[in-house]
Amino acid sequence: MIRAVDLRKSFGGKDGDAVEAVSGISVDVGRGEAFGFLGPNGAGKSSTMRMIAAVSPVTSGELRILGMDPAVDGPAIRGRIGVCPQEDTLDTELNVLDNLYIYGRYFGLPRAEVRQRCEELLEFVQLTEKAKSKVEDLSGGMKRRLTIARSLINRPDLLLLDEPTTGLDPQARHVVWDRLFRLKQQGVTLVLTTHYMDEAEQLCDRLVVMDKGLIVAEGSPAELIRTHSTREVAELRFGIGENETVAPKIEDLAERIEVLPDRILLYTQNGEEAIAKVHERGLDPAMSLVRRSSLEDVFLRLTGRTLVD
Amino acid sequence: MATPVPLRTGPFDGAGRLVDYWATVYRRTWRGSVISSFLVPLLYIVAMGVLLGGFIKGDPAKLEGATSYLAFVAPGMLAAQSMTTVFGEVTYPVISMIKWQKVYFSMVATPLTVADIVLAQLGFVMFRVATVSAVFLAVMAPFGVFESWSGVVAAFFVQLLLGLAFATPIFAFTAFVMNENAFALIFRLGMIPLFLFSGAFFPITNLSAPMEWFARVTPLWHGVDLSRQLVLGRLDASSALVHVVYLAVLAAAGWWLTVRNLRRRLVET
């Protein structure tokens, strides 16, 4: 469905002052797959998505969407994909049904056909009762569902979702996940960006972690955890200021140790065993727990804990 | 799952797909525009044409052939109104679609191209100019200011050309600046001086020589003069041709700039 080889995107000046947002990534997404781009803000996820959506021209490298070249067949590609952008881009002064209807018309679908699809899609995203409401008056979650419904009006082979649940409350997120999961079951290829690890674990069969315009890791969520983290993590709290002094005494107990202001993280295959050894050495943490490694650990390891804007 | 999406059938197919969008927008806004397009011209005609004009006993030789000030000012106001309608349609609504609601971004995500979007929107602006001008001409008719009915019909089409000659450059400007504060500039330094000094309300020969020369290069004057020639039935073929060519060139250049500027905003980012 998507094949990218050494894909690059830069903005701005023609020569030296150009900013490179995507610095040479290669990905392959197959039919029916749910594929995720993870990364902190500014990693190049949205730029990549805009190129895949056949909207933003590729600076260099090769890109094929549904076997077509976006530089040549942009409209044909866009006719067969669905796009759920980061910002809803709805016409807030029109009502819910009108927003859906006019969008269907952009694809050149006959009016009666669009009307019928609108009905089905409003049902699918549970907005049938809101059909005549102005978009302005909808909650964030409802707008997102409408945007998802809109992206499905052309019955796309490939659905692109740029941060589909950012800014939604937990209830709304779960409704969106549920709908996306159903689409996946129907065989729609999903490509999404997110910086929520739970979202990636829930939805993605396979994902890449991007940082500073490059892919830094690739695999299924389980593979990534296996490759880039340990099976378990032991978290120990010794009290403010003590963590740093204790750390050197226990660092040999784990494959990797991380000292944070409020706690120490021991990355290990067996967390209980590590904690037992800590106690054997006469150290008595105020609190300790063992948990499984998560995608979040992988993510933070690969992209760092430093805040990026 | 795959359902074929129809391919484009011609150069106007893309814009045609946007007709339902603009029809929906118009259904939502027409009530507001009725007041401005019907009442405002009536107020202008009464105030400027009838009441103010009652004090002006102009020599027809100095009124470019009009038999009364009302007959002189009516085609001028028609053209000036076409201009102000256009200013309203391609400033705030356009910036909203780029920057606030970002509706254009939803359009370019579909098979539509930037040129389709511009074409459809200009079509809507022309529709607005057409309705406003038709109403204006209908309102003026009972005042007995028209000398030539074929001229009135031709003047109606001149409003579309004049509207286009303003619409495309201002559309291009809006897409370029992307800053609503710049609108104050073009409204105050562009629209209002043009409205007042382009021969709509008095013959530009009344201006000082440099000012008159300046007025002659403004697009509104070309529209005013052409409308007036037609409505008064005093067409001068050679100057009319200059007016038409001038306005057409402006419209074409503006079209090219609009598509280029909007493409930079929406696609090449």
PDB file of C-alpha atoms in Angstrom, chain A residues 42-295:
ATOM      1  CA  GLY A  42       8.729  17.768  15.710  1.00  0.00           C
ATOM      2  CA  ALA A  43       9.920  14.245  14.880  1.00  0.00           C
ATOM      3  CA  GLY A  44       8.610  14.559  11.324  1.00  0.00           C
ATOM      4  CA  LYS A  45       5.457  12.437  11.687  1.00  0.00           C
ATOM      5  CA  SER A  46       3.007  14.975  10.302  1.00  0.00           C
ATOM      6  CA  SER A  47       5.303  15.919   7.410  1.00  0.00           C
ATOM      7  CA  THR A  48       5.538  12.249   6.522  1.00  0.00           C
ATOM      8  CA  MET A  49       1.767  11.884   6.696  1.00  0.00           C
ATOM      9  CA  ARG A  50       1.226  14.884   4.433  1.00  0.00           C
ATOM     10  CA  MET A  51       3.521  13.352   1.843  1.00  0.00           C
ATOM     11  CA  ILE A  52       1.723  10.012   2.080  1.00  0.00           C
ATOM     12  CA  ALA A  53      -1.591  11.864   1.710  1.00  0.00           C
ATOM     13  CA  ALA A  54      -0.325  13.086  -1.696  1.00  0.00           C
ATOM     14  CA  VAL A  55      -0.694  16.694  -0.560  1.00  0.00           C
ATOM     15  CA  SER A  56       2.840  17.778   0.240  1.00  0.00           C
ATOM     16  CA  PRO A  57       5.433  17.171  -2.517  1.00  0.00           C
ATOM     17  CA  VAL A  58       8.335  14.869  -1.745  1.00  0.00           C
ATOM     18  CA  THR A  59      11.694  16.667  -1.588  1.00  0.00           C
ATOM     19  CA  SER A  60      13.679  13.567  -2.509  1.00  0.00           C
ATOM     20  CA  GLY A  61      13.491   9.806  -2.323  1.00  0.00           C
ATOM     21  CA  GLU A  62      10.914   7.449  -3.690  1.00  0.00           C
ATOM     22  CA  LEU A  63       7.295   7.233  -2.588  1.00  0.00           C
ATOM     23  CA  ARG A  64       4.555   4.968  -3.943  1.00  0.00           C
ATOM     24  CA  ILE A  65       1.030   5.032  -2.576  1.00  0.00           C
ATOM     25  CA  LEU A  66      -1.278   2.227  -3.791  1.00  0.00           C
ATOM     26  CA  GLY A  67       1.353   1.672  -6.453  1.00  0.00           C
ATOM     27  CA  MET A  68       1.113   5.240  -7.745  1.00  0.00           C
ATOM     28  CA  ASP A  69       3.489   8.179  -7.657  1.00  0.00           C
ATOM     29  CA  PRO A  70       1.969  11.130  -5.757  1.00  0.00           C
ATOM     30  CA  ALA A  71       3.849  13.606  -7.966  1.00  0.00           C
ATOM     31  CA  VAL A  72       1.998  12.262 -11.009  1.00  0.00           C
ATOM     32  CA  ASP A  73      -1.249  10.750  -9.761  1.00  0.00           C
ATOM     33  CA  GLY A  74      -2.051  12.989  -6.782  1.00  0.00           C
ATOM     34  CA  PRO A  75      -5.803  13.279  -7.436  1.00  0.00           C
ATOM     35  CA  ALA A  76      -6.160   9.557  -8.183  1.00  0.00           C
ATOM     36  CA  ILE A  77      -4.373   8.637  -4.949  1.00  0.00           C
ATOM     37  CA  ARG A  78      -6.382  11.130  -2.917  1.00  0.00           C
ATOM     38  CA  GLY A  79      -9.540   9.629  -4.357  1.00  0.00           C
ATOM     39  CA  ARG A  80      -8.732   6.277  -2.788  1.00  0.00           C
ATOM     40  CA  ILE A  81      -7.428   7.293   0.612  1.00  0.00           C
ATOM     41  CA  GLY A  82      -9.154   8.757   3.638  1.00  0.00           C
ATOM     42  CA  VAL A  83      -7.516  11.503   5.673  1.00  0.00           C
ATOM     43  CA  CYS A  84      -8.262  12.383   9.256  1.00  0.00           C
ATOM     44  CA  PRO A  85      -6.040  15.407   9.865  1.00  0.00           C
ATOM     45  CA  GLN A  86      -4.687  16.530  13.197  1.00  0.00           C
ATOM     46  CA  GLU A  87      -6.956  19.557  13.146  1.00  0.00           C
ATOM     47  CA  ASP A  88     -10.548  18.792  12.250  1.00  0.00           C
ATOM     48  CA  THR A  89     -10.808  21.303   9.342  1.00  0.00           C
ATOM     49  CA  LEU A  90     -14.598  21.107   9.539  1.00  0.00           C
ATOM     50  CA  ASP A  91     -16.797  23.992   8.472  1.00  0.00           C
ATOM     51  CA  THR A  92     -18.069  24.835  11.932  1.00  0.00           C
ATOM     52  CA  GLU A  93     -20.943  26.968  10.696  1.00  0.00           C
ATOM     53  CA  LEU A  94     -22.479  24.122   8.718  1.00  0.00           C
ATOM     54  CA  ASN A  95     -24.294  21.260  10.368  1.00  0.00           C
ATOM     55  CA  VAL A  96     -22.945  17.758  10.838  1.00  0.00           C
ATOM     56  CA  LEU A  97     -24.737  16.206   7.883  1.00  0.00           C
ATOM     57  CA  ASP A  98     -23.800  19.051   5.505  1.00  0.00           C
ATOM     58  CA  ASN A  99     -20.131  18.719   6.412  1.00  0.00           C
ATOM     59  CA  LEU A 100     -20.241  15.058   5.528  1.00  0.00           C
ATOM     60  CA  TYR A 101     -22.337  15.532   2.413  1.00  0.00           C
ATOM     61  CA  ILE A 102     -20.287  18.281   0.783  1.00  0.00           C
ATOM     62  CA  TYR A 103     -17.108  16.318   1.408  1.00  0.00           C
ATOM     63  CA  GLY A 104     -18.528  13.292  -0.363  1.00  0.00           C
ATOM     64  CA  ARG A 105     -19.315  15.499  -3.331  1.00  0.00           C
ATOM     65  CA  TYR A 106     -15.638  16.519  -3.596  1.00  0.00           C
ATOM     66  CA  PHE A 107     -14.982  12.945  -4.699  1.00  0.00           C
ATOM     67  CA  GLY A 108     -17.461  13.293  -7.515  1.00  0.00           C
ATOM     68  CA  LEU A 109     -19.825  10.732  -6.016  1.00  0.00           C
ATOM     69  CA  PRO A 110     -23.469  11.041  -7.105  1.00  0.00           C
ATOM     70  CA  ARG A 111     -25.724  12.943  -4.713  1.00  0.00           C
ATOM     71  CA  ALA A 112     -27.998  10.018  -3.845  1.00  0.00           C
ATOM     72  CA  GLU A 113     -25.011   7.780  -3.177  1.00  0.00           C
ATOM     73  CA  VAL A 114     -23.437  10.396  -0.899  1.00  0.00           C
ATOM     74  CA  ARG A 115     -26.695  10.818   1.032  1.00  0.00           C
ATOM     75  CA  GLN A 116     -26.910   7.113   1.655  1.00  0.00           C
ATOM     76  CA  ARG A 117     -23.294   6.874   2.775  1.00  0.00           C
ATOM     77  CA  CYS A 118     -23.804   9.872   5.096  1.00  0.00           C
ATOM     78  CA  GLU A 119     -26.601   8.037   6.852  1.00  0.00           C
ATOM     79  CA  GLU A 120     -24.510   4.889   7.275  1.00  0.00           C
ATOM     80  CA  LEU A 121     -21.466   6.757   8.491  1.00  0.00           C
ATOM     81  CA  LEU A 122     -23.357   8.895  10.997  1.00  0.00           C
ATOM     82  CA  GLU A 123     -24.723   5.649  12.381  1.00  0.00           C
ATOM     83  CA  PHE A 124     -21.211   4.171  12.451  1.00  0.00           C
ATOM     84  CA  VAL A 125     -19.774   7.069  14.488  1.00  0.00           C
ATOM     85  CA  GLN A 126     -22.923   7.411  16.603  1.00  0.00           C
ATOM     86  CA  LEU A 127     -23.836  10.901  15.467  1.00  0.00           C
ATOM     87  CA  THR A 128     -27.208  10.198  13.867  1.00  0.00           C
ATOM     88  CA  GLU A 129     -29.044  12.292  16.453  1.00  0.00           C
ATOM     89  CA  LYS A 130     -26.646  15.170  15.884  1.00  0.00           C
ATOM     90  CA  ALA A 131     -27.077  15.255  12.093  1.00  0.00           C
ATOM     91  CA  LYS A 132     -28.735  18.667  12.134  1.00  0.00           C
ATOM     92  CA  SER A 133     -26.555  20.206  14.841  1.00  0.00           C
ATOM     93  CA  LYS A 134     -24.068  22.894  13.977  1.00  0.00           C
ATOM     94  CA  VAL A 135     -20.502  21.617  14.214  1.00  0.00           C
ATOM     95  CA  GLU A 136     -19.676  24.623  16.385  1.00  0.00           C
ATOM     96  CA  ASP A 137     -21.831  23.157  19.156  1.00  0.00           C
ATOM     97  CA  LEU A 138     -20.235  19.694  19.171  1.00  0.00           C
ATOM     98  CA  SER A 139     -17.795  18.432  21.789  1.00  0.00           C
ATOM     99  CA  GLY A 140     -14.209  17.666  20.809  1.00  0.00           C
ATOM    100  CA  GLY A 141     -14.924  13.945  20.725  1.00  0.00           C
ATOM    101  CA  MET A 142     -17.948  14.378  18.478  1.00  0.00           C
ATOM    102  CA  LYS A 143     -15.976  16.554  16.061  1.00  0.00           C
ATOM    103  CA  ARG A 144     -13.284  13.894  15.891  1.00  0.00           C
ATOM    104  CA  ARG A 145     -15.840  11.205  15.164  1.00  0.00           C
ATOM    105  CA  LEU A 146     -17.325  13.383  12.458  1.00  0.00           C
ATOM    106  CA  THR A 147     -13.861  13.885  10.966  1.00  0.00           C
ATOM    107  CA  ILE A 148     -13.347  10.123  10.984  1.00  0.00           C
ATOM    108  CA  ALA A 149     -16.742   9.589   9.340  1.00  0.00           C
ATOM    109  CA  ARG A 150     -15.806  12.199   6.747  1.00  0.00           C
ATOM    110  CA  SER A 151     -12.547  10.410   5.962  1.00  0.00           C
ATOM    111  CA  LEU A 152     -14.536   7.249   5.198  1.00  0.00           C
ATOM    112  CA  ILE A 153     -17.017   8.773   2.761  1.00  0.00           C
ATOM    113  CA  ASN A 154     -15.090   7.558  -0.303  1.00  0.00           C
ATOM    114  CA  ARG A 155     -14.714   4.048   1.217  1.00  0.00           C
ATOM    115  CA  PRO A 156     -10.930   4.345   1.212  1.00  0.00           C
ATOM    116  CA  ASP A 157      -8.458   1.492   0.826  1.00  0.00           C
ATOM    117  CA  LEU A 158      -6.075   3.329   3.086  1.00  0.00           C
ATOM    118  CA  LEU A 159      -6.964   5.506   6.053  1.00  0.00           C
ATOM    119  CA  LEU A 160      -4.479   8.072   7.370  1.00  0.00           C
ATOM    120  CA  LEU A 161      -5.019   9.337  10.900  1.00  0.00           C
ATOM    121  CA  ASP A 162      -2.823  12.106  12.276  1.00  0.00           C
ATOM    122  CA  GLU A 163      -3.044  11.996  16.079  1.00  0.00           C
ATOM    123  CA  PRO A 164      -6.624  10.750  16.052  1.00  0.00           C
ATOM    124  CA  THR A 165      -7.277  11.052  19.788  1.00  0.00           C
ATOM    125  CA  THR A 166      -5.109  13.960  20.903  1.00  0.00           C
ATOM    126  CA  GLY A 167      -7.095  16.225  23.196  1.00  0.00           C
ATOM    127  CA  LEU A 168      -9.962  13.803  23.787  1.00  0.00           C
ATOM    128  CA  ASP A 169     -11.208  12.599  27.164  1.00  0.00           C
ATOM    129  CA  PRO A 170     -10.807   8.880  27.991  1.00  0.00           C
ATOM    130  CA  GLN A 171     -14.398   7.995  27.084  1.00  0.00           C
ATOM    131  CA  ALA A 172     -14.125   9.669  23.688  1.00  0.00           C
ATOM    132  CA  ARG A 173     -10.750   8.028  23.041  1.00  0.00           C
ATOM    133  CA  HIS A 174     -12.163   4.595  23.680  1.00  0.00           C
ATOM    134  CA  VAL A 175     -15.065   5.217  21.306  1.00  0.00           C
ATOM    135  CA  VAL A 176     -12.607   6.293  18.597  1.00  0.00           C
ATOM    136  CA  TRP A 177     -10.397   3.261  19.230  1.00  0.00           C
ATOM    137  CA  ASP A 178     -13.396   1.002  19.037  1.00  0.00           C
ATOM    138  CA  ARG A 179     -14.406   2.431  15.647  1.00  0.00           C
ATOM    139  CA  LEU A 180     -10.870   2.206  14.304  1.00  0.00           C
ATOM    140  CA  PHE A 181     -10.607  -1.368  15.498  1.00  0.00           C
ATOM    141  CA  ARG A 182     -13.776  -2.247  13.597  1.00  0.00           C
ATOM    142  CA  LEU A 183     -12.398  -0.669  10.443  1.00  0.00           C
ATOM    143  CA  LYS A 184      -9.250  -2.694  10.848  1.00  0.00           C
ATOM    144  CA  GLN A 185     -11.355  -5.837  11.117  1.00  0.00           C
ATOM    145  CA  GLN A 186     -13.086  -4.859   7.896  1.00  0.00           C
ATOM    146  CA  GLY A 187      -9.708  -4.894   6.208  1.00  0.00           C
ATOM    147  CA  VAL A 188      -9.000  -1.168   5.949  1.00  0.00           C
ATOM    148  CA  THR A 189      -5.313  -0.379   6.081  1.00  0.00           C
ATOM    149  CA  LEU A 190      -4.687   2.096   8.885  1.00  0.00           C
ATOM    150  CA  VAL A 191      -1.708   4.403   9.160  1.00  0.00           C
ATOM    151  CA  LEU A 192      -1.648   6.617  12.202  1.00  0.00           C
ATOM    152  CA  THR A 193       0.627   8.924  14.091  1.00  0.00           C
ATOM    153  CA  THR A 194       0.433   9.248  17.818  1.00  0.00           C
ATOM    154  CA  HIS A 195       2.432  10.099  20.851  1.00  0.00           C
ATOM    155  CA  TYR A 196       0.229   8.000  23.081  1.00  0.00           C
ATOM    156  CA  MET A 197       1.894   4.682  23.771  1.00  0.00           C
ATOM    157  CA  ASP A 198      -1.310   3.000  24.868  1.00  0.00           C
ATOM    158  CA  GLU A 199      -2.893   4.003  21.583  1.00  0.00           C
ATOM    159  CA  ALA A 200      -0.014   2.495  19.645  1.00  0.00           C
ATOM    160  CA  GLU A 201      -0.176  -0.733  21.665  1.00  0.00           C
ATOM    161  CA  GLN A 202      -3.949  -0.945  21.197  1.00  0.00           C
ATOM    162  CA  LEU A 203      -4.114  -0.295  17.490  1.00  0.00           C
ATOM    163  CA  CYS A 204      -0.828  -0.955  15.726  1.00  0.00           C
ATOM    164  CA  ASP A 205       0.394  -4.268  14.358  1.00  0.00           C
ATOM    165  CA  ARG A 206       3.664  -2.642  13.539  1.00  0.00           C
ATOM    166  CA  LEU A 207       5.190   0.717  14.177  1.00  0.00           C
ATOM    167  CA  VAL A 208       8.221   2.876  13.746  1.00  0.00           C
ATOM    168  CA  VAL A 209       9.606   5.300  16.284  1.00  0.00           C
ATOM    169  CA  MET A 210      10.717   8.562  14.702  1.00  0.00           C
ATOM    170  CA  ASP A 211      13.040  11.110  16.198  1.00  0.00           C
ATOM    171  CA  LYS A 212      14.507  14.193  14.531  1.00  0.00           C
ATOM    172  CA  GLY A 213      13.299  13.146  11.102  1.00  0.00           C
ATOM    173  CA  LEU A 214      14.693   9.616  11.231  1.00  0.00           C
ATOM    174  CA  ILE A 215      13.368   6.179  12.078  1.00  0.00           C
ATOM    175  CA  VAL A 216      15.128   5.008  15.216  1.00  0.00           C
ATOM    176  CA  ALA A 217      13.302   1.701  15.698  1.00  0.00           C
ATOM    177  CA  GLU A 218      10.841  -0.534  13.906  1.00  0.00           C
ATOM    178  CA  GLY A 219       8.770  -3.585  14.794  1.00  0.00           C
ATOM    179  CA  SER A 220       5.635  -4.822  16.523  1.00  0.00           C
ATOM    180  CA  PRO A 221       4.998  -3.376  20.006  1.00  0.00           C
ATOM    181  CA  ALA A 222       6.153  -6.662  21.593  1.00  0.00           C
ATOM    182  CA  GLU A 223       9.288  -6.839  19.435  1.00  0.00           C
ATOM    183  CA  LEU A 224      10.204  -3.278  20.266  1.00  0.00           C
ATOM    184  CA  ILE A 225       9.882  -3.930  23.979  1.00  0.00           C
ATOM    185  CA  ARG A 226      11.960  -7.074  23.641  1.00  0.00           C
ATOM    186  CA  THR A 227      14.682  -5.367  21.626  1.00  0.00           C
ATOM    187  CA  HIS A 228      14.906  -2.018  23.347  1.00  0.00           C
ATOM    188  CA  SER A 229      13.894  -2.720  26.902  1.00  0.00           C
ATOM    189  CA  THR A 230      13.913  -5.539  29.442  1.00  0.00           C
ATOM    190  CA  ARG A 231      11.004  -7.770  30.347  1.00  0.00           C
ATOM    191  CA  GLU A 232      10.371  -6.028  33.665  1.00  0.00           C
ATOM    192  CA  VAL A 233      11.064  -2.783  35.435  1.00  0.00           C
ATOM    193  CA  ALA A 234      11.521  -2.454  39.191  1.00  0.00           C
ATOM    194  CA  GLU A 235      10.704   0.990  40.537  1.00  0.00           C
ATOM    195  CA  LEU A 236      12.212   1.992  43.850  1.00  0.00           C
ATOM    196  CA  ARG A 237      11.653   5.143  45.900  1.00  0.00           C
ATOM    197  CA  PHE A 238      14.195   6.000  48.548  1.00  0.00           C
ATOM    198  CA  GLY A 239      13.051   9.508  49.344  1.00  0.00           C
ATOM    199  CA  ILE A 240      14.029  12.854  47.943  1.00  0.00           C
ATOM    200  CA  GLY A 241      17.769  13.326  47.578  1.00  0.00           C
ATOM    201  CA  GLU A 242      18.641   9.750  48.573  1.00  0.00           C
ATOM    202  CA  ASN A 243      18.053   8.187  45.162  1.00  0.00           C
ATOM    203  CA  GLU A 244      21.329   9.517  43.768  1.00  0.00           C
ATOM    204  CA  THR A 245      23.396   8.212  46.695  1.00  0.00           C
ATOM    205  CA  VAL A 246      21.800   4.762  46.602  1.00  0.00           C
ATOM    206  CA  ALA A 247      22.067   4.314  42.848  1.00  0.00           C
ATOM    207  CA  PRO A 248      25.796   3.382  42.628  1.00  0.00           C
ATOM    208  CA  LYS A 249      25.257   0.646  45.230  1.00  0.00           C
ATOM    209  CA  ILE A 250      22.658  -1.210  43.191  1.00  0.00           C
ATOM    210  CA  GLU A 251      23.493  -0.453  39.582  1.00  0.00           C
ATOM    211  CA  ASP A 252      25.020  -3.894  39.045  1.00  0.00           C
ATOM    212  CA  LEU A 253      21.636  -5.514  39.802  1.00  0.00           C
ATOM    213  CA  ALA A 254      20.066  -4.450  36.513  1.00  0.00           C
ATOM    214  CA  GLU A 255      20.854  -4.400  32.831  1.00  0.00           C
ATOM    215  CA  ARG A 256      20.193  -0.695  32.897  1.00  0.00           C
ATOM    216  CA  ILE A 257      19.459   1.782  35.642  1.00  0.00           C
ATOM    217  CA  GLU A 258      17.792   5.145  35.429  1.00  0.00           C
ATOM    218  CA  VAL A 259      17.794   7.655  38.270  1.00  0.00           C
ATOM    219  CA  LEU A 260      14.913  10.118  38.269  1.00  0.00           C
ATOM    220  CA  PRO A 261      14.295  12.829  40.864  1.00  0.00           C
ATOM    221  CA  ASP A 262      11.595  10.791  42.607  1.00  0.00           C
ATOM    222  CA  ARG A 263      12.575   7.186  41.894  1.00  0.00           C
ATOM    223  CA  ILE A 264      15.106   4.705  40.539  1.00  0.00           C
ATOM    224  CA  LEU A 265      14.196   2.430  37.640  1.00  0.00           C
ATOM    225  CA  LEU A 266      15.916  -0.941  37.361  1.00  0.00           C
ATOM    226  CA  TYR A 267      15.489  -2.535  33.935  1.00  0.00           C
ATOM    227  CA  THR A 268      15.761  -6.265  34.470  1.00  0.00           C
ATOM    228  CA  GLN A 269      14.402  -9.642  33.381  1.00  0.00           C
ATOM    229  CA  ASN A 270      13.207 -10.414  36.895  1.00  0.00           C
ATOM    230  CA  GLY A 271      12.014  -7.494  39.001  1.00  0.00           C
ATOM    231  CA  GLU A 272      11.166  -9.411  42.198  1.00  0.00           C
ATOM    232  CA  GLU A 273      14.622 -10.936  42.297  1.00  0.00           C
ATOM    233  CA  ALA A 274      16.259  -7.533  41.852  1.00  0.00           C
ATOM    234  CA  ILE A 275      14.227  -6.036  44.707  1.00  0.00           C
ATOM    235  CA  ALA A 276      15.098  -8.988  46.957  1.00  0.00           C
ATOM    236  CA  LYS A 277      18.800  -8.340  46.290  1.00  0.00           C
ATOM    237  CA  VAL A 278      18.369  -4.670  47.111  1.00  0.00           C
ATOM    238  CA  HIS A 279      16.977  -5.685  50.511  1.00  0.00           C
ATOM    239  CA  GLU A 280      19.837  -8.205  51.004  1.00  0.00           C
ATOM    240  CA  ARG A 281      22.266  -5.285  50.712  1.00  0.00           C
ATOM    241  CA  GLY A 282      20.602  -3.642  53.696  1.00  0.00           C
ATOM    242  CA  LEU A 283      18.828  -1.004  51.673  1.00  0.00           C
ATOM    243  CA  ASP A 284      15.236  -0.284  52.510  1.00  0.00           C
ATOM    244  CA  PRO A 285      13.281   1.626  49.857  1.00  0.00           C
ATOM    245  CA  ALA A 286      10.204   3.498  51.065  1.00  0.00           C
ATOM    246  CA  MET A 287       8.265   1.988  48.215  1.00  0.00           C
ATOM    247  CA  SER A 288       8.925  -0.606  45.525  1.00  0.00           C
ATOM    248  CA  LEU A 289       6.948  -2.146  42.696  1.00  0.00           C
ATOM    249  CA  VAL A 290       7.523  -4.385  39.715  1.00  0.00           C
ATOM    250  CA  ARG A 291       5.841  -3.835  36.396  1.00  0.00           C
ATOM    251  CA  ARG A 292       6.209  -5.097  32.848  1.00  0.00           C
ATOM    252  CA  SER A 293       8.163  -3.008  30.413  1.00  0.00           C
ATOM    253  CA  SER A 294       5.904  -0.866  28.220  1.00  0.00           C
ATOM    254  CA  LEU A 295       6.214   0.847  24.908  1.00  0.00           C
TER     255      LEU A 295
END
